[in-house]
Short mmCIF file of C-alpha atoms and ligand atoms in Angstrom, two decimals:
data_model
loop_
_atom_site.label_atom_id
_atom_site.label_comp_id
_atom_site.label_asym_id
_atom_site.label_seq_id
_atom_site.Cartn_x
_atom_site.Cartn_y
_atom_site.Cartn_z
CA MET A 806 -16.64 20.37 1.00
CA GLU A 807 -13.98 17.99 0.26
CA LYS A 808 -15.24 14.67 -1.14
CA LYS A 809 -13.67 11.53 0.10
CA LEU A 810 -14.54 8.40 -1.91
CA PRO A 811 -13.52 5.25 0.16
CA PRO A 812 -11.85 2.43 -1.79
CA GLY A 813 -14.15 0.34 -3.97
CA GLN A 814 -16.99 2.95 -3.87
CA PHE A 815 -18.62 4.92 -6.53
CA GLU A 816 -20.48 8.25 -6.26
CA THR A 817 -24.25 8.43 -6.74
CA GLU A 818 -26.50 11.44 -6.85
CA SER A 819 -29.62 9.39 -6.16
CA TRP A 820 -30.46 7.89 -2.71
CA PRO A 821 -30.89 4.20 -3.37
CA ILE A 822 -33.24 2.15 -1.11
CA LEU A 823 -31.77 -0.90 0.55
CA HIS A 824 -33.36 -3.18 3.11
CA GLN A 825 -34.53 -6.70 3.98
CA GLY A 826 -38.27 -7.27 4.57
CA ASP A 827 -41.40 -5.14 4.59
CA ILE A 828 -41.56 -1.37 5.02
CA TYR A 829 -42.74 -0.45 8.52
CA GLN A 830 -46.18 1.47 8.62
CA PHE A 831 -45.92 4.09 11.38
CA ASN A 832 -48.53 4.06 14.10
CA GLU A 833 -47.91 6.64 16.84
CA GLU A 834 -50.06 4.70 19.29
CA THR A 835 -48.07 1.58 19.33
CA TRP A 836 -44.61 3.04 18.51
CA ASN A 837 -42.10 3.21 21.30
CA PHE A 838 -38.42 3.61 21.78
CA ARG A 839 -36.58 1.50 24.36
CA LEU A 840 -33.40 2.12 26.12
CA PHE A 841 -32.27 -1.02 27.76
CA GLY A 842 -29.26 -3.35 28.48
CA HIS A 843 -26.60 -2.47 30.97
CA VAL A 844 -28.33 0.57 32.51
CA GLU A 845 -29.60 1.32 36.00
CA ASN A 846 -32.92 2.64 34.57
CA GLU A 847 -34.48 1.06 31.49
CA LYS A 848 -36.72 3.56 29.71
CA ASN A 849 -39.69 3.31 27.21
CA LEU A 850 -40.18 6.60 25.32
CA SER A 851 -43.21 7.61 23.32
CA PHE A 852 -42.92 9.22 19.97
CA HIS A 853 -43.82 12.51 21.53
CA GLU A 854 -41.05 12.07 24.12
CA VAL A 855 -38.57 11.27 21.60
CA MET A 856 -39.48 14.18 19.38
CA SER A 857 -39.31 16.60 22.41
CA LEU A 858 -35.43 15.88 22.78
CA PRO A 859 -32.89 18.42 21.55
CA LYS A 860 -32.29 18.39 17.76
CA LYS A 861 -29.15 18.85 15.57
CA ILE A 862 -28.60 19.45 11.92
CA THR A 863 -25.65 17.68 10.35
CA THR A 864 -24.36 16.99 6.73
CA VAL A 865 -22.92 13.57 6.23
CA ASP A 866 -21.63 11.20 3.53
CA MET A 867 -23.28 7.80 3.25
CA HIS A 868 -21.24 4.84 2.14
CA CYS A 869 -23.19 1.59 1.34
CA VAL A 870 -21.35 -1.73 1.29
CA THR A 871 -23.03 -2.48 -2.04
CA THR A 872 -20.54 0.23 -3.37
CA TRP A 873 -22.61 3.32 -3.73
CA SER A 874 -21.61 6.55 -1.81
CA LYS A 875 -23.82 9.56 -1.60
CA PHE A 876 -22.01 12.75 -0.46
CA GLY A 877 -23.28 15.74 1.65
CA THR A 878 -26.81 14.85 2.69
CA THR A 879 -28.13 17.29 5.32
CA PHE A 880 -30.19 15.70 8.03
CA GLU A 881 -32.05 16.89 11.13
CA GLY A 882 -32.40 14.52 13.99
CA ILE A 883 -31.66 13.65 17.64
CA PRO A 884 -28.10 12.94 18.74
CA MET A 885 -27.27 9.64 20.12
CA ARG A 886 -25.89 11.45 23.18
CA GLU A 887 -29.32 12.81 24.01
CA PHE A 888 -30.59 9.23 24.59
CA VAL A 889 -27.40 8.23 26.50
CA ASN A 890 -28.04 11.32 28.74
CA LEU A 891 -31.43 9.70 29.77
CA VAL A 892 -29.96 6.65 31.27
CA GLN A 893 -27.32 5.86 33.91
CA LEU A 894 -24.83 3.54 32.18
CA ASN A 895 -23.37 0.75 34.16
CA ASN A 896 -19.61 0.57 34.21
CA ASP A 897 -17.82 -0.61 31.08
CA VAL A 898 -20.62 0.06 28.56
CA ASN A 899 -18.68 0.46 25.33
CA TYR A 900 -20.99 -0.77 22.66
CA VAL A 901 -24.57 -0.25 21.39
CA MET A 902 -27.02 -2.51 19.41
CA LEU A 903 -29.30 -0.32 17.47
CA TYR A 904 -32.65 -2.19 16.81
CA GLY A 905 -35.33 -1.73 14.15
CA TYR A 906 -38.36 -3.26 12.38
CA TYR A 907 -37.94 -6.37 10.23
CA ASN A 908 -41.13 -7.87 8.87
CA GLY A 909 -43.21 -6.67 11.81
CA ASP A 910 -40.75 -7.61 14.51
CA PRO A 911 -39.66 -4.36 16.26
CA TYR A 912 -36.31 -6.09 17.17
CA GLY A 913 -35.92 -8.08 14.07
CA TYR A 914 -33.12 -5.84 12.56
CA CYS A 915 -30.22 -4.75 14.54
CA ALA A 916 -26.72 -3.30 14.09
CA ASN A 917 -23.76 -3.13 16.58
CA LEU A 918 -21.53 -0.17 17.00
CA PRO A 919 -18.98 1.22 19.51
CA LEU A 920 -20.49 3.85 21.63
CA GLN A 921 -17.69 6.46 21.85
CA PRO A 922 -17.52 7.43 18.14
CA LEU A 923 -21.32 8.12 18.29
CA LEU A 924 -21.13 10.96 20.82
CA GLY A 925 -20.71 13.80 18.36
CA ASP A 926 -23.06 15.72 16.09
CA ASP A 927 -22.59 13.27 13.31
CA ALA A 928 -24.56 10.49 14.81
CA LEU A 929 -28.22 11.36 14.61
CA PHE A 930 -31.53 9.60 14.82
CA VAL A 931 -33.09 11.40 11.89
CA TYR A 932 -36.62 12.22 10.76
CA ARG A 933 -36.07 14.73 7.92
CA PHE A 934 -33.47 15.64 5.38
CA LYS A 935 -32.84 18.31 2.70
CA ASP A 936 -33.78 17.24 -0.79
CA GLU A 937 -31.98 18.34 -4.05
CA ASN A 938 -33.85 21.66 -4.02
CA HIS A 939 -32.81 22.25 -0.38
CA ASP A 940 -36.26 21.73 0.88
CA TRP A 941 -36.91 19.78 4.03
CA GLN A 942 -38.64 16.52 3.46
CA ASP A 943 -39.66 13.96 5.93
CA ILE A 944 -37.68 10.72 5.76
CA SER A 945 -39.93 8.53 3.52
CA PRO A 946 -41.35 5.21 4.69
CA LYS A 947 -38.85 3.41 2.51
CA HIS A 948 -35.94 5.31 4.05
CA GLY A 949 -37.00 4.61 7.59
CA PHE A 950 -39.92 6.86 8.76
CA PRO A 951 -40.64 7.89 11.30
CA LEU A 952 -37.05 7.54 12.71
CA ARG A 953 -33.80 6.11 11.45
CA PHE A 954 -30.23 6.20 12.51
CA ILE A 955 -27.50 7.73 10.15
CA PRO A 956 -24.00 6.66 11.34
CA PRO A 957 -20.95 8.76 11.01
CA ASP A 958 -19.23 8.37 7.61
CA SER A 959 -16.64 6.09 9.17
CA PHE A 960 -19.25 3.25 9.17
CA TYR A 961 -20.86 1.52 6.24
CA LEU A 962 -24.58 2.44 6.06
CA TRP A 963 -25.88 -0.89 7.20
CA LYS A 964 -25.14 0.27 10.62
CA GLY A 965 -27.98 2.96 10.00
CA THR A 966 -30.85 1.10 11.28
CA LYS A 967 -34.13 2.26 9.73
CA TRP A 968 -37.48 2.20 11.64
CA VAL A 969 -35.49 2.19 14.87
CA THR A 970 -37.08 0.95 18.01
CA GLY A 971 -34.33 1.11 20.70
CA ILE A 972 -30.80 1.09 21.82
CA ARG A 973 -29.29 -1.76 23.95
CA PHE A 974 -26.27 -0.85 25.89
CA MET A 975 -23.58 -3.42 26.01
CA ARG A 976 -20.28 -4.19 27.75
CA ASP A 977 -18.94 -6.47 24.94
CA ASP A 978 -19.38 -6.20 21.09
CA GLU A 979 -22.04 -8.53 19.76
CA ALA A 980 -22.87 -9.27 16.06
CA GLY A 981 -26.08 -7.70 14.60
CA PHE A 982 -28.10 -8.71 11.69
CA TRP A 983 -25.65 -8.41 8.83
CA GLU A 984 -22.66 -9.12 11.11
CA GLU A 985 -24.11 -12.58 11.95
CA LEU A 986 -24.22 -13.14 8.14
CA GLY A 987 -20.46 -12.37 7.74
CA TYR A 988 -20.18 -8.62 7.49
CA SER A 989 -17.67 -6.65 9.46
CA MET A 990 -18.08 -5.84 13.04
CA THR A 991 -16.16 -2.49 12.71
CA ALA A 992 -17.26 -1.61 9.10
CA ASN A 993 -14.86 1.20 8.33
CA PRO A 994 -15.34 2.18 4.52
CA PHE A 995 -11.97 3.80 4.45
CA LYS A 996 -10.28 0.71 5.51
CA GLU A 997 -12.74 -1.38 3.29
CA GLU A 998 -13.87 -3.50 6.14
CA ARG A 999 -16.73 -5.16 4.34
CA TYR A 1000 -16.51 -8.72 5.66
CA ARG A 1001 -15.08 -10.42 8.67
N1 MTE B 1324 -34.60 -2.00 9.82
C1 MTE B 1324 -33.55 -2.00 8.89
N2 MTE B 1324 -32.76 -1.16 8.70
C2 MTE B 1324 -31.81 -1.12 7.74
C3 MTE B 1324 -31.77 -2.21 6.87
C4 MTE B 1324 -32.73 -3.17 6.96
O1 MTE B 1324 -32.78 -4.25 6.25
N3 MTE B 1324 -33.76 -3.03 8.02
N4 MTE B 1324 -30.84 -2.23 5.82
C5 MTE B 1324 -29.57 -1.44 6.05
C6 MTE B 1324 -28.76 -1.29 4.88
S1 MTE B 1324 -27.93 -2.75 4.41
C7 MTE B 1324 -28.45 -0.15 4.28
S2 MTE B 1324 -27.37 0.07 3.13
C8 MTE B 1324 -29.33 1.16 4.75
C9 MTE B 1324 -29.90 1.71 3.56
O2 MTE B 1324 -30.57 2.88 3.79
P1 MTE B 1324 -31.45 3.69 2.69
O3 MTE B 1324 -32.34 2.51 2.09
O4 MTE B 1324 -32.14 4.72 3.31
O5 MTE B 1324 -30.49 4.09 1.52
O6 MTE B 1324 -30.27 0.80 5.81
C10 MTE B 1324 -29.80 -0.06 6.74
N5 MTE B 1324 -30.91 -0.06 7.64
MO1 MO B 1325 -26.50 -2.07 2.76
#
């Protein structure tokens, strides 16, 4: 596969760990995944219901705004479009906010993204990946167990919410956790959109 290093990035073989706050401890009893916002029918899915959705395997490059890029990690997960298929979107939904745990608050972290670029096979909510020996490993608690988002490589990795808890469907773009603090709304590594 051809390697494309975005400007200002360097390649790493390791998979660094980056987040704010505590590492979420999974509890299947209390875990749930919420589909809400501009939809006709809000949904609350149990872990079992989420894991029963169709799965895909994809290999993607990860680009962190702190300048490391990790090429070609293979993930298995549930495509964003499978969640979109469960709701009836109101007219003019063009953005999503992806929520995740931050210090015990299930909606404390969030990242905004345009919906259209997330409808392919390279936008998965992942639960396992292939390690350097090509063996499947569960995503570790530090990397977002039981479920985290991995964005297409046209977005910096902060858009990849770990310990995900839901998707809010939005008409207009809104700033998420890092975007509020001055990071880019669009976050394309190839255009080096780090800040706004
Ligand atoms: N819930 C949550 N998700 C998060 C973060 C966070 O602080 N909390 N940090 C983001 C940032 S800035 C990055 S670079 C990636 C890092 O993912 P990794 O630790 O698996 O490499 O997770 C993103 N997802
Ligand atoms: Mo990051």
